[in-house]
């Protein structure tokens, strides 16, 4: 091993390069491959046509999440094309020997929720999935990133990926967050500063005291949205919080203490050098609300919708104006004056138990505004059961929320959960692109607590002044 | 994969930044289990009006760019999801080249897997291409570009010529139309050796 100080990324990278044949890109070994129904059918079909097996079925885990209904699971899937995609995943998993957490399995859920929760995700690993929010798993100190379907096929066949080493970007967050300000607000704030392509070509490592204070699920929220800043991966060095989270999980190493001793070697060396460093203050962050059609178009709850004609950059001016048109907003409108039709609490960004606790805490003793249709979609079967044990489902239902089965749901609206044209939604998901939640739908990204408050009042509301009951 | 060596084609321009994969191919079309047939859904929500007829205002619906195979775009093209359906839709529609100042990483990689060349040019060069496209169209004809992969140049017939860079390995795969997986499987011994050396990962 070289004695040059190395970052977390360097250490994981070095440990996984299988070979770098002359004139070719390095082959990077992949420890865990997560698979879902939408980006895998063509990959399995490719294997079948070439007569290739899955190299390591035991390192491959599948679940249907994107496309599935979140209503009663005992009913057949109404959409025949959705059903075909899910049946295809079932058949492929059976044929190639891949473990499937199927609909009706107690552990089914959004792929990025179940990976950590089952202990499949571990520090120091390389993890890929045909999904851009794979960065979520980086919260546990793994190098995790999204890949396309051809790469899914490549990993299935070879357990490796052709990769040029990305650059490293340290995002150091000093200080701490004010009460009422969450990991979601922090990451939206960071994306707003970096722009949607500020992290392109880089792997982000989040460091600093503000990050270290975040709990495991909050760290997942932060890493999850790295791709919205253009970074394929985001990671946080493993520490005691990581180890405590993993201990006892189903797929966690049996000899756990020995594993911890290994994992403790992964955090970057103190004098390791990043290709780029950006420093922020946690205390500068207020609750965030997006106003446009990409996640970098974001402001604080106490601000107004900006006037894009005043933007310096011509691209930003053009895309800001288009965004306001699409969103049906005008520059100068106070964020707290924007009324809502829908509220969605869910997605791989914010559907874990702590997210649901935060939202339920806000809702307790209140009713959803009569003008709002609100729903909660837990990230996994486990999260749902845990929430029900804690009585959170009752809090939501009593307030007038719908309480659904686990899945991606209205994060991308591939299943029947969609916005209708013109509907305005406060959403805890990660993308506010045009049409993301349904053609013509208008999405504002917020934290779970902010979404819950908006459901009650019918417009955006500063959670820092909320009267908890 | 079909090799890509050189190509001359009509340029269609899309004058907007941050074109995301949800726009390139909306999610309602991701349920197909094939790799083909996605071209009809390309830019669906922009290309078609609610009644299903072509939107006369959308760039790709202009008669002058019929048959276009080179797409000219702005910054951060292909941002958003990892869906390879995006390059599948572009390729199936007939695009062989996409030119932009910057691309999102996953989309950029996905293009190579499908014999399509993503070309990064400096912002001012892209601006110049937009100008030339508009001028040619105003004069009544489509604008054409030549892309030569062996020499890595993009040029027109009126003096525009710029070099671009492609990773040498990706370039070779494109030129020879190589099957990535077959190539990687040539290193199966190295993969097996790595696995043997890591047979008991942390604590398992
Ligand atoms: S919840 Fe949304 S972002 Fe996350 S995996 Fe599902 S569709 Fe993708």
CSV table of N, CA, C and O in Angstrom, one decimal, chain B residues 9-59:
chain,number,residue,atom,x,y,z
B,9,UNK,N,-24.9,14.6,-40.8
B,9,UNK,CA,-26.3,14.6,-40.6
B,9,UNK,C,-26.9,16.0,-40.3
B,9,UNK,O,-26.1,16.9,-40.0
B,10,UNK,N,-28.2,16.0,-40.4
B,10,UNK,CA,-28.9,17.3,-40.2
B,10,UNK,C,-29.0,17.6,-38.7
B,10,UNK,O,-29.2,16.7,-37.9
B,11,UNK,N,-28.8,18.9,-38.3
B,11,UNK,CA,-28.7,19.3,-37.0
B,11,UNK,C,-30.1,19.8,-36.5
B,11,UNK,O,-30.7,20.6,-37.2
B,12,UNK,N,-30.6,19.2,-35.4
B,12,UNK,CA,-31.8,19.8,-34.7
B,12,UNK,C,-31.3,20.4,-33.5
B,12,UNK,O,-30.5,19.9,-32.7
B,13,UNK,N,-31.8,21.6,-33.2
B,13,UNK,CA,-31.3,22.3,-32.0
B,13,UNK,C,-32.4,22.4,-30.9
B,13,UNK,O,-33.6,22.6,-31.2
B,14,UNK,N,-32.0,22.3,-29.7
B,14,UNK,CA,-32.9,22.3,-28.5
B,14,UNK,C,-32.3,23.4,-27.6
B,14,UNK,O,-31.4,23.1,-26.8
B,15,UNK,N,-32.9,24.6,-27.7
B,15,UNK,CA,-32.2,25.7,-27.0
B,15,UNK,C,-32.7,25.8,-25.5
B,15,UNK,O,-33.4,26.8,-25.2
B,16,UNK,N,-32.4,24.8,-24.7
B,16,UNK,CA,-32.7,24.9,-23.3
B,16,UNK,C,-31.7,24.1,-22.5
B,16,UNK,O,-31.2,23.1,-22.9
B,17,UNK,N,-31.4,24.7,-21.3
B,17,UNK,CA,-30.4,24.0,-20.4
B,17,UNK,C,-31.1,23.0,-19.6
B,17,UNK,O,-32.3,23.0,-19.5
B,18,UNK,N,-30.3,22.1,-19.0
B,18,UNK,CA,-30.8,21.1,-18.0
B,18,UNK,C,-31.9,20.2,-18.5
B,18,UNK,O,-32.9,20.0,-17.8
B,19,UNK,N,-31.9,19.8,-19.8
B,19,UNK,CA,-32.9,18.9,-20.3
B,19,UNK,C,-32.7,17.6,-19.5
B,19,UNK,O,-31.7,16.9,-19.6
B,20,UNK,N,-33.7,17.2,-18.8
B,20,UNK,CA,-33.6,16.0,-17.9
B,20,UNK,C,-34.2,14.8,-18.6
B,20,UNK,O,-35.0,14.9,-19.5
B,21,UNK,N,-33.9,13.6,-18.0
B,21,UNK,CA,-34.3,12.4,-18.6
B,21,UNK,C,-35.8,12.2,-18.5
B,21,UNK,O,-36.4,11.5,-19.3
B,22,UNK,N,-36.5,12.9,-17.6
B,22,UNK,CA,-37.9,12.8,-17.5
B,22,UNK,C,-38.5,13.5,-18.7
B,22,UNK,O,-39.7,13.1,-19.1
B,23,UNK,N,-37.8,14.5,-19.3
B,23,UNK,CA,-38.3,15.1,-20.5
B,23,UNK,C,-38.0,14.3,-21.7
B,23,UNK,O,-38.8,14.1,-22.7
B,24,UNK,N,-36.8,13.7,-21.8
B,24,UNK,CA,-36.3,12.9,-22.9
B,24,UNK,C,-37.3,11.7,-23.1
B,24,UNK,O,-37.7,11.5,-24.2
B,25,UNK,N,-37.6,11.0,-22.0
B,25,UNK,CA,-38.6,10.0,-22.1
B,25,UNK,C,-39.4,9.9,-20.8
B,25,UNK,O,-38.9,9.4,-19.8
B,26,UNK,N,-40.6,10.4,-20.8
B,26,UNK,CA,-41.4,10.4,-19.6
B,26,UNK,C,-41.6,9.0,-19.1
B,26,UNK,O,-41.7,8.0,-19.9
B,27,UNK,N,-41.8,8.9,-17.8
B,27,UNK,CA,-41.9,7.6,-17.1
B,27,UNK,C,-43.0,6.7,-17.5
B,27,UNK,O,-42.8,5.5,-17.4
B,28,UNK,N,-44.0,7.2,-18.1
B,28,UNK,CA,-45.1,6.3,-18.5
B,28,UNK,C,-44.7,5.4,-19.6
B,28,UNK,O,-45.4,4.4,-19.8
B,29,UNK,N,-43.5,5.6,-20.2
B,29,UNK,CA,-43.1,4.8,-21.3
B,29,UNK,C,-41.9,3.9,-20.8
B,29,UNK,O,-41.2,3.3,-21.7
B,30,UNK,N,-41.7,3.8,-19.5
B,30,UNK,CA,-40.6,3.0,-19.1
B,30,UNK,C,-41.0,1.5,-18.7
B,30,UNK,O,-40.2,0.8,-18.2
B,31,UNK,N,-42.2,1.2,-19.0
B,31,UNK,CA,-42.7,-0.1,-18.6
B,31,UNK,C,-42.5,-1.2,-19.6
B,31,UNK,O,-42.7,-2.3,-19.3
B,32,UNK,N,-42.0,-0.8,-20.8
B,32,UNK,CA,-41.7,-1.8,-21.8
B,32,UNK,C,-40.5,-2.6,-21.4
B,32,UNK,O,-39.6,-2.1,-20.7
B,33,UNK,N,-40.5,-3.9,-21.8
B,33,UNK,CA,-39.3,-4.7,-21.3
B,33,UNK,C,-38.4,-4.9,-22.5
B,33,UNK,O,-37.5,-5.7,-22.4
B,34,UNK,N,-38.5,-4.2,-23.6
B,34,UNK,CA,-37.6,-4.3,-24.7
B,34,UNK,C,-36.7,-3.1,-24.7
B,34,UNK,O,-36.9,-2.1,-24.0
B,35,UNK,N,-35.6,-3.2,-25.6
B,35,UNK,CA,-34.7,-2.1,-25.7
B,35,UNK,C,-35.1,-1.2,-26.9
B,35,UNK,O,-34.5,-0.2,-27.1
B,36,UNK,N,-36.0,-1.6,-27.7
B,36,UNK,CA,-36.3,-0.9,-28.9
B,36,UNK,C,-37.7,-0.3,-28.9
B,36,UNK,O,-38.5,-0.5,-27.9
B,37,UNK,N,-38.0,0.6,-29.8
B,37,UNK,CA,-39.3,1.1,-30.0
B,37,UNK,C,-39.6,2.3,-29.1
B,37,UNK,O,-40.7,2.8,-29.0
B,38,UNK,N,-38.5,2.9,-28.5
B,38,UNK,CA,-38.7,4.1,-27.7
B,38,UNK,C,-38.8,5.4,-28.4
B,38,UNK,O,-39.2,6.4,-27.8
B,39,UNK,N,-38.3,5.4,-29.7
B,39,UNK,CA,-38.3,6.7,-30.4
B,39,UNK,C,-39.6,7.4,-30.5
B,39,UNK,O,-39.6,8.7,-30.4
B,40,UNK,N,-40.7,6.7,-30.6
B,40,UNK,CA,-42.0,7.3,-30.8
B,40,UNK,C,-42.4,8.1,-29.5
B,40,UNK,O,-43.3,8.9,-29.5
B,41,UNK,N,-41.7,7.8,-28.4
B,41,UNK,CA,-42.0,8.5,-27.1
B,41,UNK,C,-41.0,9.6,-26.8
B,41,UNK,O,-41.2,10.3,-25.7
B,42,UNK,N,-40.0,9.8,-27.6
B,42,UNK,CA,-39.0,10.8,-27.3
B,42,UNK,C,-39.6,12.2,-27.1
B,42,UNK,O,-40.4,12.6,-27.9
B,43,UNK,N,-39.2,12.8,-26.0
B,43,UNK,CA,-39.7,14.2,-25.7
B,43,UNK,C,-41.2,14.3,-25.7
B,43,UNK,O,-41.8,15.3,-26.2
B,44,UNK,N,-41.9,13.2,-25.3
B,44,UNK,CA,-43.3,13.1,-25.6
B,44,UNK,C,-44.1,14.3,-25.1
B,44,UNK,O,-44.9,14.8,-25.9
B,45,UNK,N,-43.9,14.8,-23.9
B,45,UNK,CA,-44.7,15.8,-23.4
B,45,UNK,C,-44.5,17.2,-24.0
B,45,UNK,O,-45.3,18.1,-24.0
B,46,UNK,N,-43.3,17.3,-24.7
B,46,UNK,CA,-43.0,18.5,-25.4
B,46,UNK,C,-43.5,18.4,-26.9
B,46,UNK,O,-43.9,19.3,-27.5
B,47,UNK,N,-43.4,17.2,-27.4
B,47,UNK,CA,-43.6,16.9,-28.8
B,47,UNK,C,-45.0,16.9,-29.2
B,47,UNK,O,-45.4,17.2,-30.3
B,48,UNK,N,-45.9,16.5,-28.2
B,48,UNK,CA,-47.3,16.3,-28.6
B,48,UNK,C,-48.2,17.1,-27.7
B,48,UNK,O,-47.9,17.3,-26.5
B,49,UNK,N,-49.3,17.6,-28.3
B,49,UNK,CA,-50.3,18.3,-27.5
B,49,UNK,C,-51.2,17.3,-26.8
B,49,UNK,O,-51.1,16.1,-27.1
B,50,UNK,N,-51.9,17.8,-25.8
B,50,UNK,CA,-52.8,16.9,-25.0
B,50,UNK,C,-53.7,16.0,-25.9
B,50,UNK,O,-54.0,14.9,-25.5
B,51,UNK,N,-54.1,16.5,-27.1
B,51,UNK,CA,-54.9,15.7,-27.9
B,51,UNK,C,-54.2,14.7,-28.8
B,51,UNK,O,-54.7,14.0,-29.6
B,52,UNK,N,-52.8,14.7,-28.6
B,52,UNK,CA,-52.0,13.7,-29.3
B,52,UNK,C,-51.4,14.1,-30.6
B,52,UNK,O,-50.6,13.4,-31.2
B,53,UNK,N,-51.8,15.3,-31.0
B,53,UNK,CA,-51.3,15.8,-32.3
B,53,UNK,C,-49.9,16.5,-32.0
B,53,UNK,O,-49.6,16.9,-30.9
B,54,UNK,N,-49.0,16.5,-33.1
B,54,UNK,CA,-47.7,17.1,-32.9
B,54,UNK,C,-47.8,18.6,-32.5
B,54,UNK,O,-48.7,19.3,-33.0
B,55,UNK,N,-47.0,19.0,-31.5
B,55,UNK,CA,-47.0,20.4,-31.1
B,55,UNK,C,-46.2,21.2,-32.1
B,55,UNK,O,-45.0,21.0,-32.2
B,56,UNK,N,-46.9,22.1,-32.8
B,56,UNK,CA,-46.2,22.8,-33.9
B,56,UNK,C,-45.1,23.7,-33.4
B,56,UNK,O,-44.2,24.1,-34.2
B,57,UNK,N,-45.1,24.0,-32.1
B,57,UNK,CA,-44.1,25.0,-31.6
B,57,UNK,C,-42.8,24.2,-31.2
B,57,UNK,O,-41.7,24.9,-31.0
B,58,UNK,N,-42.8,22.9,-31.1
B,58,UNK,CA,-41.6,22.2,-30.6
B,58,UNK,C,-40.6,22.1,-31.6
B,58,UNK,O,-40.9,21.7,-32.8
B,59,UNK,N,-39.3,22.3,-31.2
B,59,UNK,CA,-38.2,22.3,-32.2
B,59,UNK,C,-38.1,21.1,-33.1
B,59,UNK,O,-37.9,21.2,-34.3
